[in-house]
Amino acid sequence: MTRSRREFGAMVMAGVGATAIPSALNVSTAAAQTAAVPTATAAQAAAEQPWGGPLAPDKPLAKAYADAAKALSEVDDNPMIRWQYRVWCQTGYRSPGSAGTGQPVDQLTDPTTDFVSPLGFLYKDYVRPMPAGGVQFLDNAWYFGTDFIGIVVVRTPDGLIMFDAMTNPQDMRSQFLDQAAAAGLDPRDIRYVFLGHSHIDHVGGANLIRDRYAPHAKFVMGQPDAAVIAAQRADLKKRKDEYTEEEYRARLALLPSRIDIEIEAYPGHTVGMRRIRIGRRTTAVAMLAPGHTIGQMHVIVPVVHKGETHKLLVWSGNDNIDAAAQYAISTDFVQGLAGQEGADVFLNTHAYQGAEFSHLRALKADPSAPNPLLMGRAGVQRHLEIFGNAHRALAQRLIDGTWKAM
C-alpha cells in the first residue's frame, strides 16, 4: 500500500480516536533492509531516494515485460488502458511528499481528467463527491462515492448487489443511502455485498447496511481478509479499556460483524474462485486474487446496457509493489476467468485509478458520452494483461534494484 494510502487511512480514522486500526499490510523487504542499516545511513538513503518508482534503466527481462505492456496499451486509444501502462510500467505511483532530495515533483496536467501527474505523483487535493444520485454507467449499474473511492450497485432481477462498502457509516449514509432514491434504488433490496478487501475504506459502512437496511443480505469476502477482520475485532475487544465507550463503539462499527461467505484458495494455491447464486436468474463469479491485500477479491457479474447483456468485472483497488510477483499470478488467474466468462466491462472501486472518475462524471453530464468502461472482451483482456506484465516487470525491477518499492 502506498504511503499516500496510509495517510488517507489515518485521515479516515481521525474521527474515531488517535490510533488507527491495524490493516493487513505486508512489511516490505526494502523497508526491512533499510531498518537494518545504521540510522545515519538510513536517513541519508531516505533523503536521497524517492519513495517508489524508477531509479535506473530496466535490465533486459524487465524491459521485455514493460515493452509487452506498452505494445498492448497502444492497440487502441482507450484512456483507462493507457493509464495502466503509464502508472504501473513507466512512472510508479507515490505521494508528492515522499520524493527524495533532488527528485523532481511535477504537477497535474489537468485535475479534471487525472489525479496522477506525468511523473506518477498522486494528488488527492482535488477529490470531490460524485454528483447527486450517483452515476449510472450502465442500464442497471451505478457508482456512488467520490472521485477517490466508492461503491458499485447493480440491480438484478434477483435484487441489488453492492460491491465494497464505503469508508464509514457517515459516508455510506451521505454518499449512497441519502441518494439511492434519486437513482430509483431501495437499499432494503440489497441481497449480496461483496467486500473486495479488508481495508477500512472498503468495509467501513458494511454494518450499517446489515443492521439498518438489509439484515438478510449475504456478505462475501476473500477468506484471508475475512480472517484479518475477525482478528481486528478480537484485538479491539481485548483493548476495549483503552478507549471511551463512544470511541470503542465507533471503531467496532467500522469492522464487519460477520462474513457469510468466504472465498478460499484452491489447495496448494494462493488464488481461488467460487460461483455464487444471487438468485434464480443471476450468478456472480467471485475470485480470490491476492495482491493489494492477502485476501483481495474481484467479482464478475452480469449486467445490461442498451438492452444487451454484458459481464462487468469489479476490481477492488490496486497498488502494493512489494507484492508484484503475487499480483502477476493473481492477474493471470483473473484474466483467464474473465476470458472464460466473457467480461467486457471493467470498473475499479477506486475511481481515480484509471482516471475513471472523469469518465463517470462525463457520463453523468451526458449519458451518450464515450464510455471507456465498456472495453469489450478484447479490451478487458488487454487491460488485465498490461497489469500482469507491469507487475512482472515490477517484480524483476525489485530483484534488479532498478526500482524502489518502499
CSV table of C-alpha atoms in Angstrom, one decimal:
chain,number,residue,atom,x,y,z
A,1,MET,CA,0.0,0.0,0.0
A,2,THR,CA,1.4,3.4,-0.9
A,3,ARG,CA,2.4,6.0,1.7
A,4,SER,CA,-0.4,8.2,0.3
A,5,ARG,CA,-2.9,5.5,1.0
A,6,ARG,CA,-1.6,5.2,4.6
A,7,GLU,CA,-2.0,8.9,5.0
A,8,PHE,CA,-5.6,8.5,3.7
A,9,GLY,CA,-6.2,5.7,6.1
A,10,ALA,CA,-5.0,7.9,9.0
A,11,MET,CA,-7.4,10.6,8.0
A,12,VAL,CA,-10.2,8.1,7.8
A,13,MET,CA,-9.7,7.0,11.4
A,14,ALA,CA,-9.1,10.5,12.8
A,15,GLY,CA,-12.7,10.9,13.8
A,16,VAL,CA,-12.8,7.8,15.9
A,17,GLY,CA,-9.7,8.0,18.1
A,18,ALA,CA,-6.0,8.6,17.9
A,19,THR,CA,-4.8,5.1,17.0
A,20,ALA,CA,-5.7,3.6,13.6
A,21,ILE,CA,-7.0,0.0,13.4
A,22,PRO,CA,-4.1,-2.2,12.1
A,23,SER,CA,-4.6,-3.4,8.5
A,24,ALA,CA,-3.3,-6.4,6.7
A,25,LEU,CA,-0.1,-5.0,5.2
A,26,ASN,CA,3.0,-6.8,4.1
A,27,VAL,CA,6.2,-5.4,5.6
A,28,SER,CA,8.3,-4.5,2.6
A,29,THR,CA,11.6,-6.2,2.0
A,30,ALA,CA,13.1,-2.9,1.2
A,31,ALA,CA,11.8,-1.3,4.4
A,32,ALA,CA,13.2,-4.2,6.4
A,33,GLN,CA,16.6,-3.9,4.8
A,34,THR,CA,16.6,-0.2,5.4
A,35,ALA,CA,15.7,-0.7,9.1
A,36,ALA,CA,18.9,-2.8,9.5
A,37,VAL,CA,21.1,0.0,8.2
A,38,PRO,CA,22.6,2.3,10.8
A,39,THR,CA,20.4,5.4,11.5
A,40,ALA,CA,22.6,7.9,9.7
A,41,THR,CA,22.9,5.8,6.6
A,42,ALA,CA,19.1,5.0,6.5
A,43,ALA,CA,18.3,8.7,7.0
A,44,GLN,CA,20.7,9.6,4.2
A,45,ALA,CA,19.2,7.0,1.9
A,46,ALA,CA,15.7,8.2,2.6
A,47,ALA,CA,16.6,11.7,1.8
A,48,GLU,CA,18.3,10.8,-1.5
A,49,GLN,CA,15.9,8.2,-2.8
A,50,PRO,CA,12.3,8.6,-3.9
A,51,TRP,CA,9.6,6.6,-2.2
A,52,GLY,CA,9.0,4.4,-5.2
A,53,GLY,CA,9.4,4.3,-8.9
A,54,PRO,CA,12.3,4.1,-11.3
A,55,LEU,CA,15.9,4.6,-10.2
A,56,ALA,CA,17.8,3.2,-13.2
A,57,PRO,CA,17.1,1.9,-16.7
A,58,ASP,CA,15.5,-1.5,-17.0
A,59,LYS,CA,17.6,-4.6,-17.4
A,60,PRO,CA,16.6,-6.9,-20.3
A,61,LEU,CA,13.9,-9.1,-18.7
A,62,ALA,CA,12.1,-6.2,-17.0
A,63,LYS,CA,12.3,-4.3,-20.3
A,64,ALA,CA,10.8,-7.2,-22.2
A,65,TYR,CA,7.8,-7.3,-19.8
A,66,ALA,CA,7.4,-3.5,-20.0
A,67,ASP,CA,7.7,-3.5,-23.8
A,68,ALA,CA,4.9,-6.1,-24.0
A,69,ALA,CA,2.7,-4.0,-21.8
A,70,LYS,CA,3.4,-0.9,-23.9
A,71,ALA,CA,2.6,-2.7,-27.2
A,72,LEU,CA,-0.8,-3.8,-25.7
A,73,SER,CA,-1.5,-0.3,-24.5
A,74,GLU,CA,-1.1,1.1,-28.0
A,75,VAL,CA,-3.7,-1.2,-29.7
A,76,ASP,CA,-6.4,1.5,-29.3
A,77,ASP,CA,-6.8,4.8,-27.6
A,78,ASN,CA,-8.8,3.7,-24.5
A,79,PRO,CA,-7.5,6.1,-21.8
A,80,MET,CA,-8.1,3.7,-19.0
A,81,ILE,CA,-6.0,1.0,-20.7
A,82,ARG,CA,-3.2,3.5,-21.4
A,83,TRP,CA,-3.3,4.7,-17.8
A,84,GLN,CA,-2.5,1.2,-16.6
A,85,TYR,CA,0.7,1.2,-18.7
A,86,ARG,CA,1.8,4.7,-17.8
A,87,VAL,CA,1.4,4.4,-14.0
A,88,TRP,CA,2.5,0.8,-13.4
A,89,CYS,CA,5.2,0.5,-16.1
A,90,GLN,CA,6.5,4.0,-16.6
A,91,THR,CA,6.2,6.2,-13.6
A,92,GLY,CA,5.4,4.3,-10.5
A,93,TYR,CA,2.9,5.8,-8.1
A,94,ARG,CA,3.7,7.8,-5.0
A,95,SER,CA,2.9,10.8,-2.8
A,96,PRO,CA,4.4,14.2,-3.7
A,97,GLY,CA,5.6,14.4,-0.1
A,98,SER,CA,7.7,11.3,-0.4
A,99,ALA,CA,10.1,12.3,-3.1
A,100,GLY,CA,13.8,12.3,-2.1
A,101,THR,CA,16.1,15.2,-2.2
A,102,GLY,CA,16.5,16.5,-5.7
A,103,GLN,CA,13.7,14.4,-7.1
A,104,PRO,CA,11.5,16.3,-9.5
A,105,VAL,CA,7.9,16.6,-8.3
A,106,ASP,CA,5.6,17.7,-11.1
A,107,GLN,CA,2.1,19.0,-11.0
A,108,LEU,CA,-1.1,17.6,-12.6
A,109,THR,CA,-1.6,18.2,-16.2
A,110,ASP,CA,-5.4,18.5,-15.8
A,111,PRO,CA,-7.1,17.6,-12.5
A,112,THR,CA,-10.4,17.3,-14.2
A,113,THR,CA,-9.1,14.2,-16.0
A,114,ASP,CA,-6.4,12.6,-13.9
A,115,PHE,CA,-5.1,12.8,-10.3
A,116,VAL,CA,-1.8,11.2,-11.2
A,117,SER,CA,0.9,13.5,-12.6
A,118,PRO,CA,3.0,12.6,-15.6
A,119,LEU,CA,5.8,11.6,-13.2
A,120,GLY,CA,3.5,9.4,-11.2
A,121,PHE,CA,2.6,11.5,-8.2
A,122,LEU,CA,-0.9,11.1,-6.8
A,123,TYR,CA,-2.7,14.4,-5.8
A,124,LYS,CA,-5.9,14.0,-3.8
A,125,ASP,CA,-6.5,17.7,-3.1
A,126,TYR,CA,-8.9,17.8,-6.0
A,127,VAL,CA,-11.2,14.9,-4.9
A,128,ARG,CA,-14.9,15.7,-4.8
A,129,PRO,CA,-18.1,13.8,-4.1
A,130,MET,CA,-19.7,12.3,-7.1
A,131,PRO,CA,-22.8,14.2,-8.5
A,132,ALA,CA,-26.1,13.7,-6.6
A,133,GLY,CA,-27.8,10.4,-7.3
A,134,GLY,CA,-24.5,8.7,-8.2
A,135,VAL,CA,-23.5,7.8,-11.8
A,136,GLN,CA,-25.5,5.3,-13.8
A,137,PHE,CA,-22.7,3.9,-16.1
A,138,LEU,CA,-24.8,1.0,-17.4
A,139,ASP,CA,-28.6,0.5,-17.6
A,140,ASN,CA,-28.6,-1.4,-14.3
A,141,ALA,CA,-25.3,-0.3,-12.7
A,142,TRP,CA,-24.3,2.8,-10.6
A,143,TYR,CA,-21.2,4.2,-9.0
A,144,PHE,CA,-21.6,6.2,-5.7
A,145,GLY,CA,-19.0,7.9,-3.7
A,146,THR,CA,-16.2,10.3,-4.6
A,147,ASP,CA,-13.6,10.7,-7.2
A,148,PHE,CA,-11.2,8.6,-5.0
A,149,ILE,CA,-13.3,5.8,-3.6
A,150,GLY,CA,-16.8,4.5,-3.9
A,151,ILE,CA,-19.2,1.5,-4.3
A,152,VAL,CA,-20.9,-0.1,-7.2
A,153,VAL,CA,-24.5,-1.1,-7.1
A,154,VAL,CA,-26.0,-3.5,-9.7
A,155,ARG,CA,-29.8,-4.0,-9.9
A,156,THR,CA,-30.5,-7.6,-11.0
A,157,PRO,CA,-33.8,-9.5,-11.4
A,158,ASP,CA,-32.9,-11.1,-8.0
A,159,GLY,CA,-32.3,-7.9,-6.0
A,160,LEU,CA,-29.4,-5.4,-5.6
A,161,ILE,CA,-25.8,-6.4,-5.4
A,162,MET,CA,-23.3,-4.0,-3.7
A,163,PHE,CA,-19.6,-4.0,-4.2
A,164,ASP,CA,-17.5,-2.6,-1.4
A,165,ALA,CA,-19.0,-0.6,1.5
A,166,MET,CA,-17.5,2.9,1.8
A,167,THR,CA,-15.2,4.2,4.5
A,168,ASN,CA,-17.5,4.6,7.4
A,169,PRO,CA,-21.3,4.8,8.2
A,170,GLN,CA,-21.4,8.5,7.7
A,171,ASP,CA,-20.1,8.2,4.1
A,172,MET,CA,-22.4,5.3,3.4
A,173,ARG,CA,-25.3,7.4,4.5
A,174,SER,CA,-24.4,10.7,2.8
A,175,GLN,CA,-22.9,9.2,-0.4
A,176,PHE,CA,-25.3,6.4,-1.0
A,177,LEU,CA,-28.3,5.9,1.3
A,178,ASP,CA,-29.4,9.5,1.1
A,179,GLN,CA,-29.0,9.4,-2.7
A,180,ALA,CA,-30.4,6.0,-3.5
A,181,ALA,CA,-34.0,7.1,-4.0
A,182,ALA,CA,-32.9,9.6,-6.7
A,183,ALA,CA,-31.4,6.7,-8.6
A,184,GLY,CA,-34.5,4.6,-8.2
A,185,LEU,CA,-32.8,2.2,-5.7
A,186,ASP,CA,-34.0,0.9,-2.4
A,187,PRO,CA,-31.2,-0.2,0.0
A,188,ARG,CA,-33.7,-2.7,1.5
A,189,ASP,CA,-33.4,-4.7,-1.7
A,190,ILE,CA,-29.7,-5.4,-1.2
A,191,ARG,CA,-29.2,-9.2,-1.3
A,192,TYR,CA,-25.4,-9.5,-1.5
A,193,VAL,CA,-22.5,-7.3,-0.5
A,194,PHE,CA,-19.1,-8.2,-2.0
A,195,LEU,CA,-16.2,-6.7,0.1
A,196,GLY,CA,-13.2,-6.6,-2.2
A,197,HIS,CA,-10.6,-6.4,0.6
A,198,SER,CA,-10.2,-5.7,4.3
A,199,HIS,CA,-9.0,-2.0,4.3
A,200,ILE,CA,-11.3,0.3,6.2
A,201,ASP,CA,-12.1,2.5,3.2
A,202,HIS,CA,-13.8,-0.5,1.6
A,203,VAL,CA,-15.7,-2.0,4.5
A,204,GLY,CA,-16.4,0.8,7.0
A,205,GLY,CA,-20.1,1.1,6.1
A,206,ALA,CA,-20.9,-2.6,5.9
A,207,ASN,CA,-22.5,-2.9,9.4
A,208,LEU,CA,-24.9,0.0,8.7
A,209,ILE,CA,-26.2,-1.9,5.7
A,210,ARG,CA,-26.6,-5.1,7.6
A,211,ASP,CA,-28.0,-3.6,10.8
A,212,ARG,CA,-30.4,-1.0,9.4
A,213,TYR,CA,-31.4,-1.9,5.9
A,214,ALA,CA,-30.6,-5.4,4.7
A,215,PRO,CA,-30.3,-7.8,7.7
A,216,HIS,CA,-30.7,-10.8,5.4
A,217,ALA,CA,-28.0,-9.8,2.9
A,218,LYS,CA,-25.1,-12.1,2.5
A,219,PHE,CA,-21.6,-10.6,2.9
A,220,VAL,CA,-18.8,-12.0,0.8
A,221,MET,CA,-15.0,-11.6,1.3
A,222,GLY,CA,-11.8,-13.5,0.5
A,223,GLN,CA,-11.0,-15.9,3.3
A,224,PRO,CA,-7.6,-14.4,4.3
A,225,ASP,CA,-9.1,-11.0,4.6
A,226,ALA,CA,-12.1,-12.3,6.5
A,227,ALA,CA,-9.6,-13.7,9.0
A,228,VAL,CA,-7.9,-10.3,9.2
A,229,ILE,CA,-11.3,-8.6,10.0
A,230,ALA,CA,-12.0,-11.2,12.7
A,231,ALA,CA,-8.6,-10.7,14.3
A,232,GLN,CA,-9.1,-7.0,14.3
A,233,ARG,CA,-12.4,-7.3,16.0
A,234,ALA,CA,-10.9,-9.7,18.6
A,235,ASP,CA,-8.0,-7.4,19.2
A,236,LEU,CA,-10.2,-4.4,19.6
A,237,LYS,CA,-12.4,-6.1,22.1
A,238,LYS,CA,-9.3,-7.1,24.1
A,239,ARG,CA,-8.2,-3.5,24.2
A,240,LYS,CA,-11.6,-2.1,24.9
A,241,ASP,CA,-10.4,-0.4,28.1
A,242,GLU,CA,-8.0,1.8,26.1
A,243,TYR,CA,-11.0,3.7,24.7
A,244,THR,CA,-14.0,5.6,25.8
A,245,GLU,CA,-17.2,3.7,25.2
A,246,GLU,CA,-18.0,6.0,22.3
A,247,GLU,CA,-14.6,5.5,20.7
A,248,TYR,CA,-14.8,1.8,21.1
A,249,ARG,CA,-18.3,1.5,19.5
A,250,ALA,CA,-17.2,3.8,16.7
A,251,ARG,CA,-14.2,1.6,15.9
A,252,LEU,CA,-16.1,-1.6,16.2
A,253,ALA,CA,-18.8,-0.2,13.8
A,254,LEU,CA,-16.2,0.1,11.1
A,255,LEU,CA,-15.3,-3.7,11.1
A,256,PRO,CA,-17.9,-6.0,9.5
A,257,SER,CA,-19.6,-8.0,12.2
A,258,ARG,CA,-19.8,-11.2,10.1
A,259,ILE,CA,-18.7,-12.5,6.8
A,260,ASP,CA,-21.2,-15.1,5.5
A,261,ILE,CA,-19.3,-16.4,2.5
A,262,GLU,CA,-15.5,-16.7,2.4
A,263,ILE,CA,-13.7,-17.3,-0.9
A,264,GLU,CA,-10.9,-19.7,-0.3
A,265,ALA,CA,-7.8,-20.5,-2.2
A,266,TYR,CA,-7.6,-23.8,-4.1
A,267,PRO,CA,-5.5,-26.4,-2.2
A,268,GLY,CA,-1.8,-25.6,-2.7
A,269,HIS,CA,-2.5,-22.2,-4.4
A,270,THR,CA,-2.9,-18.6,-3.5
A,271,VAL,CA,-5.9,-18.0,-5.7
A,272,GLY,CA,-9.4,-19.4,-5.9
A,273,MET,CA,-12.9,-19.0,-7.3
A,274,ARG,CA,-16.5,-19.6,-6.3
A,275,ARG,CA,-19.7,-19.2,-8.2
A,276,ILE,CA,-22.4,-17.6,-6.1
A,277,ARG,CA,-26.1,-17.9,-7.0
A,278,ILE,CA,-27.6,-14.5,-6.3
A,279,GLY,CA,-31.0,-15.8,-7.3
A,280,ARG,CA,-32.7,-17.9,-9.8
A,281,ARG,CA,-31.6,-15.7,-12.7
A,282,THR,CA,-28.2,-14.3,-11.5
A,283,THR,CA,-24.9,-15.8,-10.8
A,284,ALA,CA,-21.7,-14.0,-9.8
A,285,VAL,CA,-18.1,-15.2,-10.0
A,286,ALA,CA,-16.0,-14.3,-7.0
A,287,MET,CA,-12.3,-14.6,-7.4
A,288,LEU,CA,-9.7,-14.7,-4.6
A,289,ALA,CA,-6.7,-12.8,-6.2
A,290,PRO,CA,-4.2,-11.6,-3.6
A,291,GLY,CA,-2.1,-8.5,-4.3
A,292,HIS,CA,-3.3,-5.3,-2.7
A,293,THR,CA,-4.1,-7.5,0.4
A,294,ILE,CA,-3.6,-11.2,1.1
A,295,GLY,CA,-7.3,-11.8,0.5
A,296,GLN,CA,-8.2,-9.4,-2.2
A,297,MET,CA,-11.3,-10.4,-4.2
A,298,HIS,CA,-12.7,-9.3,-7.6
A,299,VAL,CA,-16.1,-10.2,-9.0
A,300,ILE,CA,-17.7,-10.8,-12.4
A,301,VAL,CA,-21.5,-10.2,-12.6
A,302,PRO,CA,-24.0,-10.0,-15.5
A,303,VAL,CA,-25.2,-6.5,-16.3
A,304,VAL,CA,-27.4,-4.9,-19.0
A,305,HIS,CA,-26.7,-1.9,-21.3
A,306,LYS,CA,-28.9,-0.7,-24.1
A,307,GLY,CA,-30.8,-3.9,-23.9
A,308,GLU,CA,-27.8,-6.2,-24.3
A,309,THR,CA,-26.3,-8.5,-21.7
A,310,HIS,CA,-22.7,-7.8,-20.6
A,311,LYS,CA,-20.3,-9.0,-17.9
A,312,LEU,CA,-18.9,-6.5,-15.5
A,313,LEU,CA,-15.6,-7.1,-13.8
A,314,VAL,CA,-15.5,-5.1,-10.5
A,315,TRP,CA,-11.9,-4.7,-9.3
A,316,SER,CA,-11.3,-3.6,-5.7
A,317,GLY,CA,-8.2,-1.3,-5.6
A,318,ASN,CA,-4.6,-1.5,-6.8
A,319,ASP,CA,-1.1,-0.9,-5.5
A,320,ASN,CA,1.4,-2.8,-3.4
A,321,ILE,CA,4.6,-3.0,-5.4
A,322,ASP,CA,6.1,-5.3,-2.8
A,323,ALA,CA,3.6,-8.0,-3.8
A,324,ALA,CA,4.2,-7.5,-7.6
A,325,ALA,CA,5.1,-11.2,-8.2
A,326,GLN,CA,1.9,-12.3,-6.5
A,327,TYR,CA,-0.1,-9.7,-8.3
A,328,ALA,CA,1.1,-11.0,-11.6
A,329,ILE,CA,0.0,-14.6,-10.7
A,330,SER,CA,-3.4,-13.3,-9.5
A,331,THR,CA,-4.0,-11.2,-12.5
A,332,ASP,CA,-3.2,-14.1,-14.9
A,333,PHE,CA,-5.9,-16.1,-12.9
A,334,VAL,CA,-8.4,-13.3,-13.2
A,335,GLN,CA,-7.6,-12.8,-16.9
A,336,GLY,CA,-8.3,-16.4,-17.6
A,337,LEU,CA,-11.7,-16.3,-15.8
A,338,ALA,CA,-12.6,-13.0,-17.4
A,339,GLY,CA,-12.0,-14.6,-20.8
A,340,GLN,CA,-14.0,-17.7,-19.9
A,341,GLU,CA,-16.9,-15.6,-18.5
A,342,GLY,CA,-16.8,-13.0,-21.3
A,343,ALA,CA,-16.1,-10.0,-19.1
A,344,ASP,CA,-16.4,-6.9,-21.3
A,345,VAL,CA,-16.9,-4.1,-18.8
A,346,PHE,CA,-14.3,-3.0,-16.2
A,347,LEU,CA,-14.6,-0.8,-13.1
A,348,ASN,CA,-12.3,-0.2,-10.2
A,349,THR,CA,-14.0,0.9,-7.0
A,350,HIS,CA,-11.0,3.4,-6.6
A,351,ALA,CA,-12.3,5.7,-9.3
A,352,TYR,CA,-9.1,7.7,-9.5
A,353,GLN,CA,-7.3,4.6,-10.7
A,354,GLY,CA,-7.5,4.6,-14.5
A,355,ALA,CA,-8.8,8.1,-14.2
A,356,GLU,CA,-12.3,6.5,-14.1
A,357,PHE,CA,-13.8,9.4,-12.2
A,358,SER,CA,-13.5,11.8,-15.1
A,359,HIS,CA,-15.3,9.4,-17.4
A,360,LEU,CA,-18.0,8.7,-14.8
A,361,ARG,CA,-18.6,12.5,-14.5
A,362,ALA,CA,-18.8,12.8,-18.2
A,363,LEU,CA,-21.4,10.1,-18.4
A,364,LYS,CA,-23.4,11.8,-15.6
A,365,ALA,CA,-23.4,15.1,-17.6
A,366,ASP,CA,-24.1,13.3,-20.9
A,367,PRO,CA,-25.2,9.6,-20.9
A,368,SER,CA,-24.3,9.5,-24.6
A,369,ALA,CA,-20.6,10.4,-23.9
A,370,PRO,CA,-17.9,7.8,-24.7
A,371,ASN,CA,-17.8,5.1,-22.1
A,372,PRO,CA,-14.3,3.6,-21.9
A,373,LEU,CA,-15.5,1.2,-19.1
A,374,LEU,CA,-17.2,-0.7,-21.9
A,375,MET,CA,-13.9,-2.1,-23.2
A,376,GLY,CA,-15.2,-5.2,-25.0
A,377,ARG,CA,-13.9,-8.7,-24.3
A,378,ALA,CA,-10.6,-8.0,-26.0
A,379,GLY,CA,-10.2,-4.7,-24.2
A,380,VAL,CA,-10.7,-6.2,-20.8
A,381,GLN,CA,-8.1,-8.9,-21.7
A,382,ARG,CA,-5.6,-6.3,-22.8
A,383,HIS,CA,-6.3,-4.2,-19.6
A,384,LEU,CA,-5.5,-7.2,-17.4
A,385,GLU,CA,-2.6,-8.4,-19.4
A,386,ILE,CA,-1.0,-4.9,-19.2
A,387,PHE,CA,-1.4,-5.0,-15.5
A,388,GLY,CA,0.0,-8.5,-15.3
A,389,ASN,CA,3.0,-7.6,-17.4
A,390,ALA,CA,3.6,-4.4,-15.5
A,391,HIS,CA,3.8,-6.4,-12.3
A,392,ARG,CA,6.1,-9.0,-13.8
A,393,ALA,CA,8.3,-6.0,-14.8
A,394,LEU,CA,8.0,-4.5,-11.3
A,395,ALA,CA,8.9,-7.8,-9.6
A,396,GLN,CA,12.0,-8.1,-11.8
A,397,ARG,CA,12.9,-4.5,-11.2
A,398,LEU,CA,12.9,-5.0,-7.5
A,399,ILE,CA,15.3,-8.0,-8.0
A,400,ASP,CA,17.5,-5.9,-10.3
A,401,GLY,CA,17.4,-2.9,-7.9
A,402,THR,CA,16.3,-0.6,-10.7
A,403,TRP,CA,13.1,0.4,-9.0
A,404,LYS,CA,12.4,1.2,-5.3
A,405,ALA,CA,9.3,0.0,-3.7
A,406,MET,CA,9.4,1.4,-0.2
